[in-house]
Structures are given as C-alpha cells and as structure tokens.
CSV table of C-alpha atoms (C1' of nucleotides) in Angstrom, one decimal:
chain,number,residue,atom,x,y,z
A,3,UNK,CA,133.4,-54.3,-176.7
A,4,UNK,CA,131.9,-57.9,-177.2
A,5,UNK,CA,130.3,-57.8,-180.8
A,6,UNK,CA,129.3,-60.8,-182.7
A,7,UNK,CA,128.8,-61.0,-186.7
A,8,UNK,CA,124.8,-61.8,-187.7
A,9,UNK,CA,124.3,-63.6,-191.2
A,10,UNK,CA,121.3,-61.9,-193.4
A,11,UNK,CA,119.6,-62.7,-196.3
A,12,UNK,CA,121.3,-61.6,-199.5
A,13,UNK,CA,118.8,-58.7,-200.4
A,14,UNK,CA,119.0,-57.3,-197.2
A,15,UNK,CA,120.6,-53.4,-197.0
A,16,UNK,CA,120.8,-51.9,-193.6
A,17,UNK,CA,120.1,-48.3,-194.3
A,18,UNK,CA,117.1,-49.1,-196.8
A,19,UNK,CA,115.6,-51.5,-194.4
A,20,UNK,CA,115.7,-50.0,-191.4
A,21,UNK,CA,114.8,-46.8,-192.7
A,22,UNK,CA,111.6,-48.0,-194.4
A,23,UNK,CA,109.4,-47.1,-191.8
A,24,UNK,CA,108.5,-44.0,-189.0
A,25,UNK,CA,109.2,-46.1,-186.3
A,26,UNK,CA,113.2,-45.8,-186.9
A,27,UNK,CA,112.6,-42.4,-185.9
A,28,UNK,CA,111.1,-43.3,-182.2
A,29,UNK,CA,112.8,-43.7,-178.6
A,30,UNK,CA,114.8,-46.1,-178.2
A,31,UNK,CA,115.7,-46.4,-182.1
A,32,UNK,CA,118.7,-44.2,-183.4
A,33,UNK,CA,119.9,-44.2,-186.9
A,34,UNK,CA,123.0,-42.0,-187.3
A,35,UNK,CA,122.2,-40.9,-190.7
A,36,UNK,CA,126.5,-40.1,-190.9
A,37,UNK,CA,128.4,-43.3,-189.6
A,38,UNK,CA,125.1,-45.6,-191.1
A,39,UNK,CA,124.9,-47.2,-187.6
A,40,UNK,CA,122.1,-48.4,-186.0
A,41,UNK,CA,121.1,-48.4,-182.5
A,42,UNK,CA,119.2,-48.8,-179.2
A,43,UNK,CA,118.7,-50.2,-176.1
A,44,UNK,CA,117.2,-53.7,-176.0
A,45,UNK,CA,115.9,-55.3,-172.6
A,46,UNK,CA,117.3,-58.7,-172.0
A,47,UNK,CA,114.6,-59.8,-169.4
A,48,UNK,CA,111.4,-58.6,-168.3
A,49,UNK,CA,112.1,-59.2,-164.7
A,50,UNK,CA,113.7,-56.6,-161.7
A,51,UNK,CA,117.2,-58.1,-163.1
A,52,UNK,CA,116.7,-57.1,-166.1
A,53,UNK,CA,120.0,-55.3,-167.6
A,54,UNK,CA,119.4,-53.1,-170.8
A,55,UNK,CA,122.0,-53.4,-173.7
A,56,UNK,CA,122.9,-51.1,-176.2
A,57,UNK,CA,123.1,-52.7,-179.3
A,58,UNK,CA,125.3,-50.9,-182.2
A,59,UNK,CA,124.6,-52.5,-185.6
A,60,UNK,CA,126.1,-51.6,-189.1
A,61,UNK,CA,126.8,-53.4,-192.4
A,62,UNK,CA,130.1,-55.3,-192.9
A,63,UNK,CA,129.6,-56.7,-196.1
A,64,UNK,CA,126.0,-58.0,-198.3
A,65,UNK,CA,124.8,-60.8,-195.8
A,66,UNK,CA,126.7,-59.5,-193.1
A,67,UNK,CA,125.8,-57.4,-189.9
A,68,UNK,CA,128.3,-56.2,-187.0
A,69,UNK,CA,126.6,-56.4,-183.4
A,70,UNK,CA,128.5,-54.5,-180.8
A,71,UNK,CA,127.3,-55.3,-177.1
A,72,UNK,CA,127.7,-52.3,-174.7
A,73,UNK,CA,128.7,-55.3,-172.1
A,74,UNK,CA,128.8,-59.0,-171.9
A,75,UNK,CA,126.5,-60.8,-172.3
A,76,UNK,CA,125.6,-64.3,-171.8
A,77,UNK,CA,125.0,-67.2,-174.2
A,78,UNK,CA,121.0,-67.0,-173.2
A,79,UNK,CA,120.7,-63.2,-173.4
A,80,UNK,CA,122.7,-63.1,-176.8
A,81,UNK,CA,120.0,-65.6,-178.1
A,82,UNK,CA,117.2,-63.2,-176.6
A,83,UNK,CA,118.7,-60.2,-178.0
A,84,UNK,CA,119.1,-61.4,-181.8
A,85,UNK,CA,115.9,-62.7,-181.7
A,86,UNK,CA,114.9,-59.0,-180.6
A,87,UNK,CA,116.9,-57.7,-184.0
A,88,UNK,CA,115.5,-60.4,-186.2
A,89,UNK,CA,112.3,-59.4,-185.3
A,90,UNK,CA,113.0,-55.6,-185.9
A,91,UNK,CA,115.1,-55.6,-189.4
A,92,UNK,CA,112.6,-58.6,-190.7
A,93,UNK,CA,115.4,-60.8,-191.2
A,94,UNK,CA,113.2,-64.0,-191.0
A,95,UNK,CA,111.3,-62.6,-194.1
A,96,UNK,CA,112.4,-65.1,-197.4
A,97,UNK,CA,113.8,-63.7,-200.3
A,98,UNK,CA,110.5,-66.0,-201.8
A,99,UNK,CA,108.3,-63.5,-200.3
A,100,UNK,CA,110.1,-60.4,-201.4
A,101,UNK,CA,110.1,-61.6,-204.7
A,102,UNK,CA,106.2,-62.5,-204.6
A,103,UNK,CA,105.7,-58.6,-203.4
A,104,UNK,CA,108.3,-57.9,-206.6
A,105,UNK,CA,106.1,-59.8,-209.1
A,106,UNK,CA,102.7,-58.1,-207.4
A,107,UNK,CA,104.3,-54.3,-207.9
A,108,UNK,CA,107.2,-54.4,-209.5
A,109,UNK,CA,107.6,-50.6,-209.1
A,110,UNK,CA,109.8,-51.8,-206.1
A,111,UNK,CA,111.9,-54.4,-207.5
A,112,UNK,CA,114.9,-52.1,-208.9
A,113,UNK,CA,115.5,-50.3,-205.2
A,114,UNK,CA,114.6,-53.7,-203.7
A,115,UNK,CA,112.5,-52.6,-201.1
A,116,UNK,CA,110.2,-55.1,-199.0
A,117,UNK,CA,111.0,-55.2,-195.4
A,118,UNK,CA,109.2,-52.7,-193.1
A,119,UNK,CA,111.4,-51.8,-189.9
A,120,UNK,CA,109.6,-53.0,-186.9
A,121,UNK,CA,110.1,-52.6,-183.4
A,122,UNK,CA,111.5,-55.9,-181.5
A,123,UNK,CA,108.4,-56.9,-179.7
A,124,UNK,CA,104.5,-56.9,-180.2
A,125,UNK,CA,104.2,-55.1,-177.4
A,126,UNK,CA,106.6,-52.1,-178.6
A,127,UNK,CA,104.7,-52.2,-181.6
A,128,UNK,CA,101.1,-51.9,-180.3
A,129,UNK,CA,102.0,-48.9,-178.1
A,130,UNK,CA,103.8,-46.9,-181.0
A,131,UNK,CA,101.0,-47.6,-182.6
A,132,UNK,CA,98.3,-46.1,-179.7
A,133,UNK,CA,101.1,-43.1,-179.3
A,134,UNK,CA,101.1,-42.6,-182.9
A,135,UNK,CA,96.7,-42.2,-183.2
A,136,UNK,CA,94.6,-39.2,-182.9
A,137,UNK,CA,98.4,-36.7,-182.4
A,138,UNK,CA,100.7,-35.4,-185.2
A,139,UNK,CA,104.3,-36.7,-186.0
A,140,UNK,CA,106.2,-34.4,-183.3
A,141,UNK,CA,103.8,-35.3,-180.5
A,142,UNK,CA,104.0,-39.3,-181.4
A,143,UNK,CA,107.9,-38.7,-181.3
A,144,UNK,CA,107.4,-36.7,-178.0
A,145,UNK,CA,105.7,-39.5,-176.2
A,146,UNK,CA,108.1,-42.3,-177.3
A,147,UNK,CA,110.9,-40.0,-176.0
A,148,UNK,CA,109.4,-39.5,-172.4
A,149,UNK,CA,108.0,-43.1,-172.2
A,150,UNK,CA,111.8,-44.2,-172.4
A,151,UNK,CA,113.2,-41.7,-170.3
A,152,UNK,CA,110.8,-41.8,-167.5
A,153,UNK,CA,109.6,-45.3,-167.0
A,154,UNK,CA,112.5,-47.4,-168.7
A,155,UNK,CA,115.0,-48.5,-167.7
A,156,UNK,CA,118.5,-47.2,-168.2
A,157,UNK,CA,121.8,-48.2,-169.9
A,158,UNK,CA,124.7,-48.8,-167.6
A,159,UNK,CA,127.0,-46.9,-169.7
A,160,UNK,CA,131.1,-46.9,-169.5
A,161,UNK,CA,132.2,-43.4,-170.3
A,162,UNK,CA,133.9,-42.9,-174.1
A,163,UNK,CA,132.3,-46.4,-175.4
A,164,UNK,CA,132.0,-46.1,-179.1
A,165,UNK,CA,128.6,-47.9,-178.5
A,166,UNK,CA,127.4,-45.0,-176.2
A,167,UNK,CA,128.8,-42.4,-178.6
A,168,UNK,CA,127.2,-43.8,-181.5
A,169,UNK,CA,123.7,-42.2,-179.4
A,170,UNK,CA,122.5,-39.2,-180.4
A,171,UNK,CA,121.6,-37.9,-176.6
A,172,UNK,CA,121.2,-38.8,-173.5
A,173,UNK,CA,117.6,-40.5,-173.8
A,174,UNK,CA,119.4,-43.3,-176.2
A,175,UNK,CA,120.4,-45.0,-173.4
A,176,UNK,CA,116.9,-45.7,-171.7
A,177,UNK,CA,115.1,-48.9,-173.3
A,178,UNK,CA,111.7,-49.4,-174.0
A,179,UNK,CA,109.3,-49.7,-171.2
A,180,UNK,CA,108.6,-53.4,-170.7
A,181,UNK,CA,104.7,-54.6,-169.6
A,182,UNK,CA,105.6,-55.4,-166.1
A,183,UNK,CA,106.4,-51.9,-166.3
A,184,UNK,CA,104.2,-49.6,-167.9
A,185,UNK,CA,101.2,-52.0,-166.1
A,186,UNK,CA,102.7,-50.9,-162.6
A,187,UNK,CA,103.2,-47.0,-163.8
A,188,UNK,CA,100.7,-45.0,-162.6
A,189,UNK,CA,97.8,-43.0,-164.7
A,190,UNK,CA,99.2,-39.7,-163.2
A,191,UNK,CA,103.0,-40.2,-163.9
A,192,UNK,CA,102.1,-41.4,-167.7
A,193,UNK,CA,100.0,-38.0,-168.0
A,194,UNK,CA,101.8,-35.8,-166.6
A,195,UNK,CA,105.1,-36.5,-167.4
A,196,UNK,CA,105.3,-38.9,-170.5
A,197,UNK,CA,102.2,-36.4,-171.8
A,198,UNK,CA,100.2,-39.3,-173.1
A,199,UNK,CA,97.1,-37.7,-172.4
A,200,UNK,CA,93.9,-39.8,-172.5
A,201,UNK,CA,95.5,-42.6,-174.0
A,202,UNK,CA,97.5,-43.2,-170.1
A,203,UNK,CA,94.4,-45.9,-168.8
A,204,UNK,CA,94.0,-47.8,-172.3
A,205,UNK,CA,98.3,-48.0,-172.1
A,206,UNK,CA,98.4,-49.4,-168.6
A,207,UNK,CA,95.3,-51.5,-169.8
A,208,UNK,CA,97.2,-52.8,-172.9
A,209,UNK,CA,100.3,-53.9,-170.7
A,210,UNK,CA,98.3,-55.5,-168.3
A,211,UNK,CA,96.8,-57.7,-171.0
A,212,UNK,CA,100.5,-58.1,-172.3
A,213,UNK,CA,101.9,-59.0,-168.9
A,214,UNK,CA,98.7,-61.6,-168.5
A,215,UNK,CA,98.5,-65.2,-169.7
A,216,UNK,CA,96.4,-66.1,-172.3
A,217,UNK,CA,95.0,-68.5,-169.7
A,218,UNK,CA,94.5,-65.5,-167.6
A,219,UNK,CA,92.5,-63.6,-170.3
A,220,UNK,CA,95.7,-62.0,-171.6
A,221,UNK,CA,97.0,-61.5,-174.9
A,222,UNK,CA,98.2,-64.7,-176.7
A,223,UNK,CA,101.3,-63.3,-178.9
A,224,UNK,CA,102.3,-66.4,-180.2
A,225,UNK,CA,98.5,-66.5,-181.7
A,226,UNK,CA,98.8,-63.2,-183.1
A,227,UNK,CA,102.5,-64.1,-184.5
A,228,UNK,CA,101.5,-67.7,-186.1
A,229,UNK,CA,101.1,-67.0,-190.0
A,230,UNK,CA,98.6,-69.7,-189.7
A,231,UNK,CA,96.1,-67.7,-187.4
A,232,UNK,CA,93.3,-65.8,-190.1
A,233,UNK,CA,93.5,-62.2,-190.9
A,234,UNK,CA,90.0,-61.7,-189.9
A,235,UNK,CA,90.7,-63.2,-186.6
A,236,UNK,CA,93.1,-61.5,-186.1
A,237,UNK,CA,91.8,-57.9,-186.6
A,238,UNK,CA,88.5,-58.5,-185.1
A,239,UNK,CA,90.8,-59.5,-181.7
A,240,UNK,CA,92.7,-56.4,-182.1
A,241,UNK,CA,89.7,-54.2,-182.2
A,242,UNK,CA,88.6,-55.8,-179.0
A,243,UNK,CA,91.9,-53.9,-177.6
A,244,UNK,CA,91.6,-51.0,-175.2
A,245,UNK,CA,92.6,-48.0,-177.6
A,246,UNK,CA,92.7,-49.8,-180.8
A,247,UNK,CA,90.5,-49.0,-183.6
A,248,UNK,CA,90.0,-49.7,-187.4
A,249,UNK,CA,93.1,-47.8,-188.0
A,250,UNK,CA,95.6,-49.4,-185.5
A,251,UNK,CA,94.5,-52.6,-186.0
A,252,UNK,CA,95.6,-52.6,-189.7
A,253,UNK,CA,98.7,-50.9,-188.4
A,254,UNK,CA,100.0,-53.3,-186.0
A,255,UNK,CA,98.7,-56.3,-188.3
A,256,UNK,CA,101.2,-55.1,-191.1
A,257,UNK,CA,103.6,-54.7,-188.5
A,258,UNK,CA,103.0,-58.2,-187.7
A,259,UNK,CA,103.8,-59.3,-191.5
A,260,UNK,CA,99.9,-59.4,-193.1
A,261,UNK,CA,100.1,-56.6,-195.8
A,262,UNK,CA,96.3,-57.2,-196.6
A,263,UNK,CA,94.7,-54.4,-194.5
A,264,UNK,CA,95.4,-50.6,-195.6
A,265,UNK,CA,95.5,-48.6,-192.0
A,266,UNK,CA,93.9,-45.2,-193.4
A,267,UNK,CA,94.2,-41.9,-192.0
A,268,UNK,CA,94.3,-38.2,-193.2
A,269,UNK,CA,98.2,-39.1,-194.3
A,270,UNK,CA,96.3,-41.2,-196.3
A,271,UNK,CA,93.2,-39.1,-197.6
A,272,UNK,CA,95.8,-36.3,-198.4
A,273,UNK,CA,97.6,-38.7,-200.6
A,274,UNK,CA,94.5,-40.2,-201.9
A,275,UNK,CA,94.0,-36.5,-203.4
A,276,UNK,CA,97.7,-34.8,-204.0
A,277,UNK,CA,99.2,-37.9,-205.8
A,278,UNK,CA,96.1,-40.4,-207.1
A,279,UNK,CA,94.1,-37.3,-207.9
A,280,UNK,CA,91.2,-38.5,-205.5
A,281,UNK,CA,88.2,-36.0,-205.2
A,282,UNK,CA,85.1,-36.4,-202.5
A,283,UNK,CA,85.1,-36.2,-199.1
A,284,UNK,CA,87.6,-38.0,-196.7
A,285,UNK,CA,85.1,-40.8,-196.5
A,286,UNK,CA,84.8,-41.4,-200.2
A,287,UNK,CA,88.7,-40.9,-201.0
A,288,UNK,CA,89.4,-43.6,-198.2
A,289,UNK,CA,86.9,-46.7,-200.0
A,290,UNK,CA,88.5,-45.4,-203.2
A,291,UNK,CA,91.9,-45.9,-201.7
A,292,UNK,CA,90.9,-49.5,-200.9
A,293,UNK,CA,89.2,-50.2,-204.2
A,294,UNK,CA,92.7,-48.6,-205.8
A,295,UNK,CA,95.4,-51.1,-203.3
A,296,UNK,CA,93.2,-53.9,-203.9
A,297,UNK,CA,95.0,-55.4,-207.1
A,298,UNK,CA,98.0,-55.6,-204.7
A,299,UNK,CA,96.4,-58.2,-202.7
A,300,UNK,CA,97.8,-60.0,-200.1
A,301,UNK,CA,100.6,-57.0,-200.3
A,302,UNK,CA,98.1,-54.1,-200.8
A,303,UNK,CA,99.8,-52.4,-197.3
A,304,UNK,CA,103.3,-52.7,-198.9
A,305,UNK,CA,102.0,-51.1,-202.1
A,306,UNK,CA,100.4,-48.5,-200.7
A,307,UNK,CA,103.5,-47.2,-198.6
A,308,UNK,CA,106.2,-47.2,-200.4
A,309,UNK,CA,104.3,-44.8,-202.8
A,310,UNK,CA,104.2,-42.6,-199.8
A,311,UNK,CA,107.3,-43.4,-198.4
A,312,UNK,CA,108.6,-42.4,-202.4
A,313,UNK,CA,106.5,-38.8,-202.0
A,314,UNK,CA,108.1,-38.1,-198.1
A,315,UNK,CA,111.8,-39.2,-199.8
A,316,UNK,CA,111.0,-36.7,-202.7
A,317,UNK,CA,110.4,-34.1,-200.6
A,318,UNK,CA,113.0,-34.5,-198.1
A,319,UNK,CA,115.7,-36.7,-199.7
A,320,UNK,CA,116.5,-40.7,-199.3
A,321,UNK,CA,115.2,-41.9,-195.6
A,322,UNK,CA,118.7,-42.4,-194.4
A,323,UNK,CA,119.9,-39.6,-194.7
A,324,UNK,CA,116.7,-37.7,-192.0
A,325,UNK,CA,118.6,-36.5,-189.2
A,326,UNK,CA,116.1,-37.8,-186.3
A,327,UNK,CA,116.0,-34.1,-184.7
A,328,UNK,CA,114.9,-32.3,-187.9
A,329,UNK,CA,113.9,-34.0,-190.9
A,330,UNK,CA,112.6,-36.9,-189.2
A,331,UNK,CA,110.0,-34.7,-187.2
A,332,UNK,CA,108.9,-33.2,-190.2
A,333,UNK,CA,108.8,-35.4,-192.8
A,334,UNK,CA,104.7,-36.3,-192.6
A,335,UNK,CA,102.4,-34.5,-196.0
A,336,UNK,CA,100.6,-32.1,-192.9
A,337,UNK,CA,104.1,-30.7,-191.9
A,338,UNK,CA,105.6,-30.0,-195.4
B,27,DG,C1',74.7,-49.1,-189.0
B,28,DG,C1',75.7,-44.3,-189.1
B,29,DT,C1',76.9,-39.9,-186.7
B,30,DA,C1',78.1,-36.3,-183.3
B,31,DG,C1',80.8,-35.0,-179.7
B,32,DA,C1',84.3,-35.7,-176.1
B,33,DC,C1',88.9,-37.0,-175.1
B,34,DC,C1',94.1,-34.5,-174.8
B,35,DT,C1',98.3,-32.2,-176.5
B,36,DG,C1',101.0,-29.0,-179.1
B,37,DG,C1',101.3,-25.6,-182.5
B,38,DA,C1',99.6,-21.6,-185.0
B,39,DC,C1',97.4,-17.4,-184.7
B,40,DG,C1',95.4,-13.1,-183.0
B,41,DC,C1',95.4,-9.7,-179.6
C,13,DG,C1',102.0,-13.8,-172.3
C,14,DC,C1',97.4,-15.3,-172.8
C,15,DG,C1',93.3,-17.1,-175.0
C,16,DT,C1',91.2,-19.5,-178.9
C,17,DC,C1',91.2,-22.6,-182.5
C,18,DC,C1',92.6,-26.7,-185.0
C,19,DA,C1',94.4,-31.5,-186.2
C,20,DG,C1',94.5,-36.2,-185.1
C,21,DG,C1',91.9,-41.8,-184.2
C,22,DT,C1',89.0,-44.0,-180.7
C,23,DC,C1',85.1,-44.4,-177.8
C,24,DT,C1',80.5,-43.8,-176.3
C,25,DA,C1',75.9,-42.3,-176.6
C,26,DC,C1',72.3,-41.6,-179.4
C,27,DC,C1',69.2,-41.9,-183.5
DNA sequence: GGTAGACCTGGACGC
DNA sequence: GCGTCCAGGTCTACC
C-alpha cells in the first residue's frame, strides 16, 4: 500500500482532534474507535476521471501521521489529497492561535483541545450542515449515508486491503458527492432514495452555485476562505444561500475557522437550561446564551462547544471511543 | 421587525 | 399494522 508520513503541529492528537466534532460520525468519515484509525474516501478530481481514494490515517508518533493510499497515486493527486486532510484535521491552525483560545478559556488548556474536525471541502461542509437542520441526529447521519452510497462515487477496492478493512461497511467505500454531481442528480432520486426531503431543490441549488464561477454568479470559496474577508460579510452572504439560515450560517462560518458566531438551536436551549441553569422561553435562553459566550470573544463558538462536547463525553464516555453505529447516533442531549 | 404555518422524515405512541 | 403526533431550522406570507 503506498503511504506517505505527514508532519503536524506539536499539539496535535489524532483521536482528540478528529473526534471534536459530529461530523466524524458522517458518511464518508470512519473512525475505528479500536485500531484509532481514521478513514474515508477522498475525491481526487471533480471531473468524469475522477478516481476516489481511501485514505487510512493514524498516529506514528507526536507530530507525526501515517497516510496509507488504497492505490497509487500521482505526485498532483497526493498534493490534492493532503490538502483535502489539512483542511479536515485543521493542521494549518498555529499553535499561536490555540494558545490565544487557551488564554481566552483556559478550561481547555490541560486536555488541549482547539481544533474542530471539519470536512475537506466547503462544499462538504455546507451540505452537512443543510442535512444536519430542521432533523434529529439519526436522520442527519441517515442522509449522509445515502448521499454517499447513491450518488458518489465508489472506491475501487482490492479484496483483503488493510485500508479497505479498516471500513466499517460497505458504504465506507463511496466518497462524498462532488458539485458536478449532486447539481446533475435529480430532485426525485435525492427524495426518494437519499430521503432528503424538502431540502433535495435548495441541495441541487447549493451545488449549482458551488459548480459556478464567481464570474458566473457562483460561490467564490476562496472569498469565503480568506481570513481577511469580514465576519459580517461573510454571514450576510451565507444567509443569501438557498437553505441556509441564521443557524447554518454560524455553523459553516465556525467550520470555516471564525469562532465569533454561536449557531443556536434546541441542543443549545436545552443546555442553556440543564447545565447554565437558564430559565424563559427558548427565545430568551438563546440572547442569554449569547450575552453568557460573549466574554469568549473572537472564540465564543469554541467556548461554547466544548462545554457541550464535555456534557455528551460525560454521558457517553471520551469521543473516541463512540462506536459510529451506537453511541455516535445517540450521543445528542434529545436522545439521552 | 415579528409571527404563524408549511415543509419532510423518522420515531414514539395508542389502538 | 395503521394512524396520529411530535421534533427539528428555513422560508414565505402576513400583520
């Protein structure tokens, strides 16, 4: 199996950084909770070439990660795949900015937590974030599962590969769909069998914009990406978004590295009340949950979720260890 | 600017 | 096995 070695940053931990967030639980992501292996399947291209690779990564050593390849690859697809895993694991975060978050809530600074997992591409991460509104847990998991299996595309897998057995099922082997094509799938196919429901339209909408030029009216990633671009510009763009509201639009702007906006929901309101001993009605609990993260500042988001991610990992036991079939589809306040 | 109701699915519940 | 109800965030119409 090709494999190559990827140098981290010093603070970084595998198992605590990829299992920081929901998202590690979703199609294509697989963290085997036993061997402490991550994996998926990452697209190379967006084109009708394109050849999905599994990618197996576990820790060697502190500031050292194992890759292994289900094939070869070539010198420019090996560039675009561990750009893909930067992206996910944060790896491009400093150690300056972990340490700023430190200083801000030092709550986290003995388990070192910082980095959110993330998904490898804006894209990825705006549609987990439409699959993940307005549905339970299960159902969010649900639709990442069928998205995979029915419109992307597939693995070549060699029988007995320890990449392929590192995969829980056989769904671990379809990749996320790309734009090109969840813009050609059609409304039917996404409601029917991926059982979006009403979101189906705003997702073909959303890749459609993804697949255009920003010259063509599409989305400009590299905008939304540039840490010079304004908060406030950036969220009023993303509200502008077929199926994104006040609530995704904070998501997918943490998910984008600005911890300023607190994406609020019942998740939240039931904390609000259970933990912070919040009393009113969902409305009030929610501008007392901003007023309460403000202090945090520019890493309010960061704040605010490891205190939750602290009550789900009191409940159910350390992150890593969530089996994705069990734990990890019950691990939300509304299912414990 | 604020609010009510529809949108859809899956699970819980009663019969 | 079937019908009903409910949770969940966004969108639109309406006041």
């Amino acid at each position: 199996m090709p494999t190559c070695t990827l140098r981290v940053p010093a603070d970084f931990d595998l198992a605590r950084d990829v299992c920081s967030y929901g998202y590690f639980l979703l199609a294509p992501n697989h963290w085997n909770p036993r061997t402490r292996v991550f994996s998926r399947v990452l697209a190379t291209r967006d084109g009708a070439h394109s050849k999905p690779v599994i990618v197996a990564i576990r820790q060697l050593r502190k500031a050292a990660l194992r890759v292994t390849f289900s094939r070869a690859v070539t010198r420019e697809d090996k560039q675009i795949l561990v750009a893909q895993i930067t992206r996910m694991l944060r790896l491009d975060e400093s150690a300056e900015r972990i340490a700023a978050f430190h200083a801000r809530d030092p709550r986290s600074e003995p388990s070192g937590r910082g980095r959110l997992f993330r998904s490898p591409t804006l894209f990825e991460d705006v549609i987990k974030t439409v699959t993940s509104c307005n549905v339970q847990w299960p159902g969010t998991i649900q639709m990442n599962q069928r998205l995979c299996e029915v419109i992307g595309s597939k693995a070549a897998v060699a029988r007995g590969k320890r990449v392929a057995r590192d995969a829980a099922n056989a769904a671990d082997v379809y990749a996320f769909p790309t734009p090109k094509q969840l813009a050609r799938a059609r409304v039917t196919t996404l409601r029917a069998r991926c059982r979006v429901g009403y979101r189906d339209q705003r997702i073909i909408d959303l890749a459609s914009l993804f697949l255009r030029s920003p010259r063509q009216g599409g989305i400009d990633q590299a905008w939304f990406e540039d840490p010079q671009t304004p908060d406030d510009a950036v969220c009023a763009a993303l509200v502008k978004l077929p199926g994104i509201g006040p609530y995704a639009a904070a998501n997918i702007m943490q998910l984008l590295g600005r911890y300023s906006r607190l994406p609020l929901d019942t998740e939240s309101v039931r904390h609000g009340r259970t933990i912070l001993g919040f009393k009113g009605s969902p409305a009030q609990v929610m501008k007392r949950l901003h007023k309460h993260y403000e202090s945090f500042g520019p890493d309010a988001f960061r704040s605010y979720w490891f205190e939750l991610w602290d009550f789900y990992e009191s409940k159910r036991g350390p992150a890593s260890t969530w089996d994705r079939e069990s734990t990890g589809k019950t691990f939300t306040a509304a299912l414990l």
